[in-house]
mmCIF file of C-alpha atoms and ligand atoms in Angstrom:
data_model
loop_
_atom_site.group_PDB
_atom_site.id
_atom_site.type_symbol
_atom_site.label_atom_id
_atom_site.label_comp_id
_atom_site.label_asym_id
_atom_site.label_seq_id
_atom_site.Cartn_x
_atom_site.Cartn_y
_atom_site.Cartn_z
ATOM 1 C CA MET A 877 10.504 -20.475 14.071
ATOM 2 C CA GLN A 878 12.963 -17.472 14.519
ATOM 3 C CA LEU A 879 12.230 -14.413 12.134
ATOM 4 C CA GLY A 880 14.319 -11.354 11.747
ATOM 5 C CA VAL A 881 12.243 -8.203 11.172
ATOM 6 C CA ILE A 882 13.731 -4.964 9.681
ATOM 7 C CA GLY A 883 11.352 -1.806 9.451
ATOM 8 C CA LEU A 884 9.075 -1.478 12.479
ATOM 9 C CA GLY A 885 6.570 1.027 11.333
ATOM 10 C CA ARG A 886 2.903 0.671 11.065
ATOM 11 C CA MET A 887 3.263 -2.292 9.197
ATOM 12 C CA GLY A 888 6.231 -3.917 10.417
ATOM 13 C CA GLN A 889 5.322 -3.826 14.121
ATOM 14 C CA ILE A 890 2.111 -5.887 13.011
ATOM 15 C CA VAL A 891 4.359 -8.318 11.427
ATOM 16 C CA VAL A 892 6.261 -8.549 14.757
ATOM 17 C CA ASP A 893 3.094 -8.773 16.985
ATOM 18 C CA ARG A 894 1.302 -11.275 14.894
ATOM 19 C CA THR A 895 4.295 -13.339 14.714
ATOM 20 C CA LEU A 896 4.947 -13.462 18.184
ATOM 21 C CA GLU A 897 1.413 -14.193 19.108
ATOM 22 C CA ALA A 898 1.534 -17.303 17.115
ATOM 23 C CA GLY A 899 4.721 -18.443 19.121
ATOM 24 C CA HIS A 900 7.464 -17.655 17.003
ATOM 25 C CA ASP A 901 10.756 -15.909 18.140
ATOM 26 C CA VAL A 902 11.500 -12.452 16.723
ATOM 27 C CA VAL A 903 14.638 -10.229 16.403
ATOM 28 C CA ALA A 904 13.757 -6.701 15.612
ATOM 29 C CA PHE A 905 15.753 -3.852 13.964
ATOM 30 C CA ASP A 906 14.682 -0.232 12.910
ATOM 31 C CA LEU A 907 16.793 2.783 12.311
ATOM 32 C CA ASP A 908 14.539 4.503 14.969
ATOM 33 C CA ALA A 909 15.729 3.227 18.308
ATOM 34 C CA GLU A 910 11.979 4.028 19.607
ATOM 35 C CA ALA A 911 10.563 1.563 17.173
ATOM 36 C CA VAL A 912 13.045 -0.997 18.279
ATOM 37 C CA ALA A 913 12.146 -0.286 21.800
ATOM 38 C CA THR A 914 8.478 -0.881 20.935
ATOM 39 C CA ALA A 915 8.896 -4.142 19.476
ATOM 40 C CA ALA A 916 11.057 -5.220 22.417
ATOM 41 C CA ASP A 917 8.313 -4.160 24.789
ATOM 42 C CA ALA A 918 5.979 -6.518 22.730
ATOM 43 C CA GLY A 919 8.370 -9.383 23.347
ATOM 44 C CA ALA A 920 10.928 -9.186 20.339
ATOM 45 C CA GLU A 921 14.553 -9.371 20.655
ATOM 46 C CA PRO A 922 15.751 -6.073 20.009
ATOM 47 C CA ALA A 923 18.945 -5.487 17.621
ATOM 48 C CA ASP A 924 20.718 -2.393 17.340
ATOM 49 C CA SER A 925 22.211 -2.906 13.847
ATOM 50 C CA ILE A 926 21.413 -5.012 10.772
ATOM 51 C CA GLU A 927 24.958 -6.969 11.540
ATOM 52 C CA ASP A 928 23.689 -7.550 15.287
ATOM 53 C CA LEU A 929 20.269 -8.871 13.861
ATOM 54 C CA THR A 930 21.956 -11.382 11.529
ATOM 55 C CA ASP A 931 24.370 -12.320 14.484
ATOM 56 C CA ARG A 932 21.403 -13.073 16.555
ATOM 57 C CA LEU A 933 19.511 -15.310 14.047
ATOM 58 C CA GLY A 934 20.475 -18.971 13.750
ATOM 59 C CA GLU A 935 22.133 -20.937 10.734
ATOM 60 C CA ASP A 936 19.193 -20.531 8.311
ATOM 61 C CA LYS A 937 18.060 -16.841 8.622
ATOM 62 C CA ARG A 938 14.490 -15.862 7.846
ATOM 63 C CA ILE A 939 14.205 -12.165 7.499
ATOM 64 C CA TRP A 940 11.254 -9.821 6.682
ATOM 65 C CA LEU A 941 11.795 -6.311 5.354
ATOM 66 C CA MET A 942 9.093 -3.905 6.190
ATOM 67 C CA VAL A 943 10.670 -0.525 4.962
ATOM 68 C CA PRO A 944 9.645 1.993 2.546
ATOM 69 C CA ALA A 945 9.807 1.165 -0.991
ATOM 70 C CA GLY A 946 12.771 2.116 -3.127
ATOM 71 C CA GLU A 947 16.140 3.110 -1.754
ATOM 72 C CA ALA A 948 15.695 1.779 1.722
ATOM 73 C CA VAL A 949 15.243 -1.677 0.531
ATOM 74 C CA ASP A 950 18.492 -1.545 -1.434
ATOM 75 C CA ALA A 951 20.281 0.014 1.324
ATOM 76 C CA THR A 952 19.038 -2.807 3.716
ATOM 77 C CA LEU A 953 20.000 -5.427 1.349
ATOM 78 C CA GLU A 954 23.313 -4.175 0.854
ATOM 79 C CA GLU A 955 24.213 -4.370 4.569
ATOM 80 C CA LEU A 956 22.492 -7.551 4.748
ATOM 81 C CA GLU A 957 23.935 -9.454 1.738
ATOM 82 C CA PRO A 958 27.485 -10.021 3.278
ATOM 83 C CA HIS A 959 25.606 -11.877 6.006
ATOM 84 C CA LEU A 960 23.564 -14.267 3.775
ATOM 85 C CA ASP A 961 23.825 -17.409 1.946
ATOM 86 C CA GLY A 962 21.686 -19.794 -0.333
ATOM 87 C CA ASP A 963 20.029 -21.554 2.510
ATOM 88 C CA ASP A 964 18.598 -17.978 3.781
ATOM 89 C CA VAL A 965 15.308 -16.512 3.019
ATOM 90 C CA VAL A 966 14.485 -12.711 2.591
ATOM 91 C CA VAL A 967 10.850 -11.479 2.257
ATOM 92 C CA ASP A 968 10.175 -7.959 1.253
ATOM 93 C CA GLY A 969 6.558 -7.390 2.428
ATOM 94 C CA GLY A 970 6.480 -3.674 1.280
ATOM 95 C CA ASN A 971 5.037 -2.038 -1.863
ATOM 96 C CA SER A 972 8.298 -2.494 -4.056
ATOM 97 C CA TYR A 973 8.276 -2.118 -7.982
ATOM 98 C CA PHE A 974 7.986 -5.604 -9.192
ATOM 99 C CA GLU A 975 10.842 -5.042 -11.588
ATOM 100 C CA ASP A 976 13.080 -4.103 -8.560
ATOM 101 C CA SER A 977 12.037 -7.310 -6.847
ATOM 102 C CA VAL A 978 13.069 -9.246 -9.851
ATOM 103 C CA ARG A 979 16.521 -7.513 -10.049
ATOM 104 C CA ARG A 980 16.979 -8.026 -6.171
ATOM 105 C CA ALA A 981 16.006 -11.710 -6.475
ATOM 106 C CA GLU A 982 18.618 -12.087 -9.065
ATOM 107 C CA SER A 983 21.492 -10.579 -7.022
ATOM 108 C CA CYS A 984 20.546 -11.537 -3.553
ATOM 109 C CA PRO A 985 22.452 -14.546 -2.114
ATOM 110 C CA ALA A 986 19.616 -15.740 -0.343
ATOM 111 C CA ALA A 987 16.154 -16.755 -1.767
ATOM 112 C CA TYR A 988 14.065 -13.864 -2.155
ATOM 113 C CA LEU A 989 10.374 -13.555 -1.734
ATOM 114 C CA ASP A 990 8.417 -10.674 -2.997
ATOM 115 C CA CYS A 991 5.510 -10.276 -0.987
ATOM 116 C CA GLY A 992 2.619 -7.819 -1.688
ATOM 117 C CA THR A 993 0.703 -7.321 1.663
ATOM 118 C CA SER A 994 -2.846 -5.817 1.839
ATOM 119 C CA GLY A 995 -5.099 -5.082 4.764
ATOM 120 C CA GLY A 996 -3.191 -2.067 6.022
ATOM 121 C CA PRO A 997 -2.828 -1.127 9.698
ATOM 122 C CA ALA A 998 -6.384 -0.944 10.056
ATOM 123 C CA GLY A 999 -6.534 -4.622 9.213
ATOM 124 C CA ALA A 1000 -4.163 -5.987 11.672
ATOM 125 C CA GLU A 1001 -6.769 -7.514 13.884
ATOM 126 C CA LEU A 1002 -7.875 -9.735 11.041
ATOM 127 C CA GLY A 1003 -4.428 -10.185 9.489
ATOM 128 C CA PHE A 1004 -3.351 -9.485 6.048
ATOM 129 C CA SER A 1005 -3.913 -10.827 2.543
ATOM 130 C CA LEU A 1006 -0.259 -11.870 1.287
ATOM 131 C CA MET A 1007 0.540 -12.140 -2.378
ATOM 132 C CA VAL A 1008 3.906 -14.102 -2.631
ATOM 133 C CA GLY A 1009 6.558 -14.260 -5.669
ATOM 134 C CA GLY A 1010 9.642 -16.441 -5.585
ATOM 135 C CA PRO A 1011 10.994 -19.941 -5.141
ATOM 136 C CA GLU A 1012 8.521 -22.469 -4.056
ATOM 137 C CA TRP A 1013 10.828 -23.945 -1.375
ATOM 138 C CA ALA A 1014 11.325 -20.847 0.218
ATOM 139 C CA TYR A 1015 7.692 -20.042 0.358
ATOM 140 C CA ALA A 1016 6.821 -23.342 1.771
ATOM 141 C CA GLU A 1017 9.642 -22.753 4.423
ATOM 142 C CA LEU A 1018 7.960 -19.277 5.371
ATOM 143 C CA GLU A 1019 4.338 -20.676 5.406
ATOM 144 C CA PRO A 1020 4.091 -20.668 9.309
ATOM 145 C CA VAL A 1021 5.032 -17.115 9.425
ATOM 146 C CA PHE A 1022 2.757 -16.181 6.532
ATOM 147 C CA ASP A 1023 -0.085 -18.317 8.373
ATOM 148 C CA ALA A 1024 0.557 -15.840 11.400
ATOM 149 C CA VAL A 1025 0.850 -12.595 9.427
ATOM 150 C CA ALA A 1026 -2.204 -13.368 7.239
ATOM 151 C CA THR A 1027 -5.572 -14.008 7.978
ATOM 152 C CA GLY A 1028 -4.668 -17.522 8.253
ATOM 153 C CA PRO A 1029 -3.952 -20.243 5.644
ATOM 154 C CA ASP A 1030 -6.291 -18.772 3.170
ATOM 155 C CA GLY A 1031 -4.899 -15.387 3.428
ATOM 156 C CA HIS A 1032 -1.608 -15.962 1.522
ATOM 157 C CA GLU A 1033 -0.719 -17.650 -1.874
ATOM 158 C CA ARG A 1034 2.258 -18.159 -4.111
ATOM 159 C CA MET A 1035 1.635 -16.344 -7.067
ATOM 160 C CA GLY A 1036 4.503 -17.532 -9.212
ATOM 161 C CA PRO A 1037 8.214 -16.634 -10.002
ATOM 162 C CA ALA A 1038 10.211 -13.700 -8.788
ATOM 163 C CA GLY A 1039 8.265 -10.271 -9.044
ATOM 164 C CA SER A 1040 4.788 -11.934 -9.482
ATOM 165 C CA GLY A 1041 3.830 -11.086 -5.866
ATOM 166 C CA HIS A 1042 4.563 -7.393 -6.026
ATOM 167 C CA TYR A 1043 3.060 -7.429 -9.561
ATOM 168 C CA VAL A 1044 -0.290 -8.732 -8.181
ATOM 169 C CA LYS A 1045 -0.225 -6.204 -5.207
ATOM 170 C CA MET A 1046 0.593 -3.394 -7.619
ATOM 171 C CA ILE A 1047 -2.557 -4.167 -9.653
ATOM 172 C CA HIS A 1048 -4.546 -4.540 -6.399
ATOM 173 C CA ASN A 1049 -3.615 -1.031 -5.628
ATOM 174 C CA GLY A 1050 -4.679 0.117 -8.942
ATOM 175 C CA VAL A 1051 -8.221 -1.485 -8.354
ATOM 176 C CA GLU A 1052 -8.161 0.179 -4.940
ATOM 177 C CA TYR A 1053 -7.753 3.533 -6.729
ATOM 178 C CA ALA A 1054 -10.739 3.027 -9.079
ATOM 179 C CA LEU A 1055 -13.156 1.674 -6.190
ATOM 180 C CA MET A 1056 -12.174 4.762 -3.904
ATOM 181 C CA GLN A 1057 -12.741 7.051 -7.014
ATOM 182 C CA ALA A 1058 -16.170 5.342 -7.674
ATOM 183 C CA TYR A 1059 -17.283 5.616 -3.918
ATOM 184 C CA GLY A 1060 -15.856 9.151 -4.096
ATOM 185 C CA GLU A 1061 -18.052 10.127 -7.215
ATOM 186 C CA GLY A 1062 -21.184 8.617 -5.834
ATOM 187 C CA PHE A 1063 -21.027 10.170 -2.429
ATOM 188 C CA GLU A 1064 -20.141 13.551 -4.239
ATOM 189 C CA LEU A 1065 -23.352 13.396 -5.959
ATOM 190 C CA LEU A 1066 -25.397 12.317 -3.084
ATOM 191 C CA HIS A 1067 -23.734 15.270 -1.035
ATOM 192 C CA GLU A 1068 -24.524 17.792 -3.772
ATOM 193 C CA GLY A 1069 -27.642 16.480 -5.175
ATOM 194 C CA ARG A 1070 -31.271 17.274 -4.448
ATOM 195 C CA TYR A 1071 -31.695 15.648 -0.838
ATOM 196 C CA ASP A 1072 -30.295 16.659 2.269
ATOM 197 C CA LEU A 1073 -28.803 13.257 3.134
ATOM 198 C CA ASP A 1074 -26.874 11.801 6.007
ATOM 199 C CA LEU A 1075 -24.086 10.027 4.140
ATOM 200 C CA GLU A 1076 -23.134 7.704 7.278
ATOM 201 C CA SER A 1077 -26.713 6.332 6.987
ATOM 202 C CA VAL A 1078 -26.549 5.919 3.216
ATOM 203 C CA ALA A 1079 -23.067 4.099 3.695
ATOM 204 C CA SER A 1080 -24.567 2.027 6.526
ATOM 205 C CA VAL A 1081 -27.754 0.770 4.618
ATOM 206 C CA TRP A 1082 -25.571 0.100 1.507
ATOM 207 C CA ASN A 1083 -23.087 -1.939 3.846
ATOM 208 C CA ASN A 1084 -26.019 -4.078 5.032
ATOM 209 C CA GLY A 1085 -26.820 -6.442 2.014
ATOM 210 C CA ALA A 1086 -26.132 -4.105 -0.896
ATOM 211 C CA VAL A 1087 -24.543 -5.177 -4.072
ATOM 212 C CA ILE A 1088 -21.811 -2.349 -3.532
ATOM 213 C CA ARG A 1089 -20.971 -3.344 0.133
ATOM 214 C CA SER A 1090 -17.324 -3.753 0.853
ATOM 215 C CA TRP A 1091 -14.351 -2.907 3.424
ATOM 216 C CA LEU A 1092 -13.665 0.407 1.552
ATOM 217 C CA LEU A 1093 -17.469 1.322 1.804
ATOM 218 C CA GLU A 1094 -17.269 0.560 5.540
ATOM 219 C CA LEU A 1095 -14.353 2.805 5.648
ATOM 220 C CA CYS A 1096 -16.590 5.575 4.052
ATOM 221 C CA GLU A 1097 -19.147 4.990 6.959
ATOM 222 C CA GLU A 1098 -16.433 5.404 9.400
ATOM 223 C CA ALA A 1099 -15.139 8.614 7.673
ATOM 224 C CA PHE A 1100 -18.646 10.239 7.433
ATOM 225 C CA ARG A 1101 -19.217 9.300 11.033
ATOM 226 C CA GLU A 1102 -15.953 10.898 12.361
ATOM 227 C CA GLU A 1103 -15.832 13.845 9.999
ATOM 228 C CA GLY A 1104 -19.601 14.598 9.060
ATOM 229 C CA SER A 1105 -21.404 14.206 5.960
ATOM 230 C CA ASP A 1106 -19.584 17.273 4.378
ATOM 231 C CA LEU A 1107 -16.063 15.605 5.488
ATOM 232 C CA GLY A 1108 -15.348 18.708 7.640
ATOM 233 C CA THR A 1109 -11.823 19.990 7.134
ATOM 234 C CA VAL A 1110 -10.558 17.203 5.007
ATOM 235 C CA ALA A 1111 -9.010 18.954 2.281
ATOM 236 C CA ASP A 1112 -9.136 18.355 -1.393
ATOM 237 C CA ARG A 1113 -5.858 16.622 -2.011
ATOM 238 C CA VAL A 1114 -4.918 13.073 -2.383
ATOM 239 C CA GLU A 1115 -1.252 11.974 -1.757
ATOM 240 C CA GLY A 1116 0.446 8.717 -2.598
ATOM 241 C CA GLY A 1117 0.398 7.492 -6.272
ATOM 242 C CA SER A 1118 3.307 5.325 -6.781
ATOM 243 C CA THR A 1119 1.617 2.020 -7.352
ATOM 244 C CA GLY A 1120 -1.235 3.347 -9.334
ATOM 245 C CA THR A 1121 1.397 4.977 -11.523
ATOM 246 C CA TRP A 1122 3.024 1.612 -12.222
ATOM 247 C CA THR A 1123 0.033 -0.149 -12.887
ATOM 248 C CA VAL A 1124 -0.865 2.360 -15.535
ATOM 249 C CA GLN A 1125 2.731 2.201 -17.099
ATOM 250 C CA GLU A 1126 2.371 -1.529 -17.132
ATOM 251 C CA ALA A 1127 -1.123 -1.339 -18.894
ATOM 252 C CA LEU A 1128 0.392 1.043 -21.292
ATOM 253 C CA GLU A 1129 3.218 -1.314 -22.225
ATOM 254 C CA GLN A 1130 0.777 -4.273 -22.449
ATOM 255 C CA GLU A 1131 -1.955 -2.012 -24.466
ATOM 256 C CA VAL A 1132 -4.449 -3.025 -21.937
ATOM 257 C CA PRO A 1133 -7.026 -0.239 -21.565
ATOM 258 C CA LEU A 1134 -7.550 0.806 -18.105
ATOM 259 C CA PRO A 1135 -9.733 3.948 -18.177
ATOM 260 C CA LEU A 1136 -10.853 3.927 -14.713
ATOM 261 C CA ILE A 1137 -7.700 3.287 -13.019
ATOM 262 C CA TYR A 1138 -6.023 5.893 -15.258
ATOM 263 C CA THR A 1139 -8.647 8.388 -14.185
ATOM 264 C CA ALA A 1140 -8.526 7.830 -10.684
ATOM 265 C CA LEU A 1141 -4.741 8.450 -10.727
ATOM 266 C CA ALA A 1142 -5.226 11.391 -12.685
ATOM 267 C CA GLU A 1143 -7.801 12.917 -10.358
ATOM 268 C CA ARG A 1144 -5.214 12.664 -7.499
ATOM 269 C CA PHE A 1145 -2.818 14.287 -9.336
ATOM 270 C CA GLY A 1146 -5.260 16.931 -10.301
ATOM 271 C CA SER A 1147 -5.988 17.358 -6.670
ATOM 272 C CA ARG A 1148 -2.553 18.603 -6.031
ATOM 273 C CA ALA A 1149 -2.511 21.922 -7.908
ATOM 274 C CA ASP A 1150 -2.055 24.448 -5.334
ATOM 275 C CA ASP A 1151 -3.700 27.424 -7.251
ATOM 276 C CA GLY A 1152 -6.435 25.485 -9.097
ATOM 277 C CA ARG A 1153 -6.000 23.413 -12.357
ATOM 278 C CA PHE A 1154 -4.470 25.473 -15.211
ATOM 279 C CA SER A 1155 -6.356 23.442 -17.882
ATOM 280 C CA ARG A 1156 -9.697 24.497 -16.069
ATOM 281 C CA ARG A 1157 -8.641 28.085 -16.076
ATOM 282 C CA LEU A 1158 -7.576 28.091 -19.820
ATOM 283 C CA ALA A 1159 -10.937 26.374 -20.421
ATOM 284 C CA SER A 1160 -12.776 29.291 -18.758
ATOM 285 C CA ARG A 1161 -10.918 31.718 -20.438
ATOM 286 C CA LEU A 1162 -11.614 30.149 -23.819
ATOM 287 C CA ARG A 1163 -15.332 30.318 -23.142
ATOM 288 C CA TYR A 1164 -14.939 33.991 -22.846
ATOM 289 C CA GLY A 1165 -12.778 33.774 -26.103
ATOM 290 C CA PHE A 1166 -15.509 32.038 -28.279
ATOM 291 C CA GLY A 1167 -18.682 33.123 -26.706
ATOM 292 C CA ARG A 1168 -18.059 36.123 -24.324
ATOM 293 C CA HIS A 1169 -19.139 34.319 -21.235
ATOM 294 C CA GLU A 1170 -18.152 35.714 -18.035
ATOM 295 C CA VAL A 1171 -14.750 34.663 -16.790
ATOM 296 C CA PRO A 1172 -14.951 34.071 -12.868
ATOM 297 C CA ARG A 1173 -11.778 35.925 -11.619
ATOM 298 C CA ARG A 1174 -9.574 34.799 -8.295
ATOM 299 C CA GLU A 1175 -9.336 37.307 -5.489
HETATM 300 N N1 NAI B 1829 0.645 1.729 5.472
HETATM 301 C C1 NAI B 1829 -0.031 0.776 4.695
HETATM 302 O O1 NAI B 1829 -1.418 0.793 4.555
HETATM 303 C C2 NAI B 1829 0.714 -0.320 3.956
HETATM 304 C C3 NAI B 1829 1.990 -0.222 3.666
HETATM 305 N N2 NAI B 1829 2.660 -1.248 2.894
HETATM 306 C C4 NAI B 1829 4.084 -0.941 2.647
HETATM 307 O O2 NAI B 1829 4.765 -1.482 3.804
HETATM 308 C C5 NAI B 1829 6.090 -0.768 3.698
HETATM 309 C C6 NAI B 1829 6.298 -0.117 4.978
HETATM 310 O O3 NAI B 1829 5.144 0.640 5.370
HETATM 311 P P1 NAI B 1829 4.700 1.385 6.720
HETATM 312 O O4 NAI B 1829 4.981 0.558 7.766
HETATM 313 O O5 NAI B 1829 3.332 2.002 6.361
HETATM 314 O O6 NAI B 1829 5.637 2.611 6.737
HETATM 315 P P2 NAI B 1829 6.344 3.410 8.195
HETATM 316 O O7 NAI B 1829 6.870 4.685 7.437
HETATM 317 O O8 NAI B 1829 5.147 3.629 9.045
HETATM 318 O O9 NAI B 1829 7.540 2.532 8.649
HETATM 319 C C7 NAI B 1829 8.825 2.343 7.970
HETATM 320 C C8 NAI B 1829 9.887 2.051 8.975
HETATM 321 O O10 NAI B 1829 10.800 1.495 8.400
HETATM 322 C C9 NAI B 1829 12.125 2.315 9.103
HETATM 323 N N3 NAI B 1829 13.176 2.420 8.161
HETATM 324 C C10 NAI B 1829 13.465 3.148 7.039
HETATM 325 N N4 NAI B 1829 14.447 2.882 6.495
HETATM 326 C C11 NAI B 1829 15.099 1.843 7.183
HETATM 327 C C12 NAI B 1829 16.172 1.249 6.857
HETATM 328 N N5 NAI B 1829 17.298 1.450 6.009
HETATM 329 N N6 NAI B 1829 16.542 0.077 7.972
HETATM 330 C C13 NAI B 1829 15.681 -0.181 8.921
HETATM 331 N N7 NAI B 1829 14.367 0.635 9.163
HETATM 332 C C14 NAI B 1829 14.354 1.572 8.095
HETATM 333 C C15 NAI B 1829 11.478 3.542 9.571
HETATM 334 O O11 NAI B 1829 12.366 3.946 10.682
HETATM 335 C C16 NAI B 1829 10.098 3.224 9.931
HETATM 336 O O12 NAI B 1829 10.068 2.720 11.071
HETATM 337 C C17 NAI B 1829 6.067 0.153 2.629
HETATM 338 O O13 NAI B 1829 6.714 -0.306 1.498
HETATM 339 C C18 NAI B 1829 4.492 0.438 2.529
HETATM 340 O O14 NAI B 1829 4.282 0.844 1.168
HETATM 341 C C19 NAI B 1829 1.938 -2.242 2.401
HETATM 342 C C20 NAI B 1829 0.631 -2.462 2.514
HETATM 343 C C21 NAI B 1829 -0.093 -1.323 3.112
HETATM 344 O O1 5RP B 1830 -0.739 -0.663 -0.272
HETATM 345 C C1 5RP B 1830 -1.579 0.120 0.408
HETATM 346 C C2 5RP B 1830 -2.863 -0.305 0.594
HETATM 347 O O2 5RP B 1830 -3.264 -1.412 -0.182
HETATM 348 C C3 5RP B 1830 -0.820 1.230 1.057
HETATM 349 O O3 5RP B 1830 -1.985 1.765 1.937
HETATM 350 C C4 5RP B 1830 -0.612 2.100 0.253
HETATM 351 O O4 5RP B 1830 0.169 3.465 0.594
HETATM 352 C C5 5RP B 1830 -1.656 2.521 -0.791
HETATM 353 O O5 5RP B 1830 -1.305 3.593 -2.179
HETATM 354 P P1 5RP B 1830 -1.227 4.852 -1.974
HETATM 355 O O6 5RP B 1830 -0.451 5.435 -0.858
HETATM 356 O O7 5RP B 1830 -0.653 5.223 -3.496
HETATM 357 O O8 5RP B 1830 -2.757 5.570 -1.778
#
C-alpha cells in the first residue's frame, strides 16, 4: 500500500518508520523541510507541498494526518480537499476534539477516519494503540497500515461512527490524568513521609507483581532513576490539558460525575499560578481574620 503522511514530528515520523518497516510505500510532507529530509532518509518519498504529495499518490489516495490538533488540521484539509474524492481515505491520527472530527467527516470529500493514538513517542518500539471512528469500508481498507502502526492486529479497533475514535481517546487521556495524579500523590506522601525512601526502588518493587504495576509506573521508576528521589530540578508546573478539559466538559454535559479526573485537571491548572495560588493566600489571610493565626508573608 502507498500512504501519504502529513506531519512528521515526534509521532508522524513513527508512523512513517513503522509503515515503511512493514513494506509499504510512504510519501511524506511537513511544513518543516528538515522533517521531510529525515523522512526521506528513512526511505519515504519526499513531497514539497500538499499538492505535490497528492500528485505522487495513486488513484485511491490513503493519507494520514499527524499535525497538531485544531487549526493545523483544518488548514491541511482545506489544501487537501480539492484533490480528494469519495474513493480516498483520510486518517487524522492526532488528538483532535471529537466534535471537530464529526464536522470534518461530514465536509470532507474523502472517507474520514478519526484515529485516537496512544503510546506516545516512547511507545514507538512496541507500536501504538489505535481507536478508530468512521466508515467500516475505510477502516478495512486501512487495516494493513493500522497493523503496522499499532502493536499489531490487536492494537487497533473500529470504535464506531465518525467521532467515536477521538471520543474514546479523549476519555483515555482523562484516565491518564487521574492515574498520573494518583501516582503523584502516593509518591509525594512517600517523599514527605516518615521514612527516607529510595523512590526508584519503591517504583521498581511495585512494578514487579504489585496490583498497581503499569507503564506509567515504569515511567515513574525511570523518572526517579534519571532525576533522583526528589525529582531534582523538575519544576512544579504541568502543561497540556486540552483533552482533559474536553473530558470534563463532556462529563458535565452527560451529568456523569468524574471527581478524580476533574481534580487531576484542576491540579494542573493550579500548578500554573506564577505567584502562588490566590485562593490559598486568601485562606491564609482569613485564618488570621478569624483566629489571629500568623500569616506567612512573601519576601
Ligand atoms: N506526543 C505524544 O505523546 C502524542 C501526540 N499525539 C497527537 O499527535 C499529533 C502530533 O503530535 P506530535 O507529533 O507530538 O507533534 P509535533 O509537534 O512533534 O509534530 C507536529 C508536526 O506537524 C507539522 N505541522 C504543523 N502544521 C502543519 C501543517 N499545516 N502541514 C504540515 N505539517 C504541519 C510540524 O512542522 C511538526 O513537524 C497531535 O495532535 C498530538 O496531540 C497523540 C498521541 C501521543
Ligand atoms: O495523548 C497523549 C498521550 O496519550 C499526548 O501525550 C497528550 O499530549 C497528553 O495530553 P496532555 O498534553 O494534556 O498531557
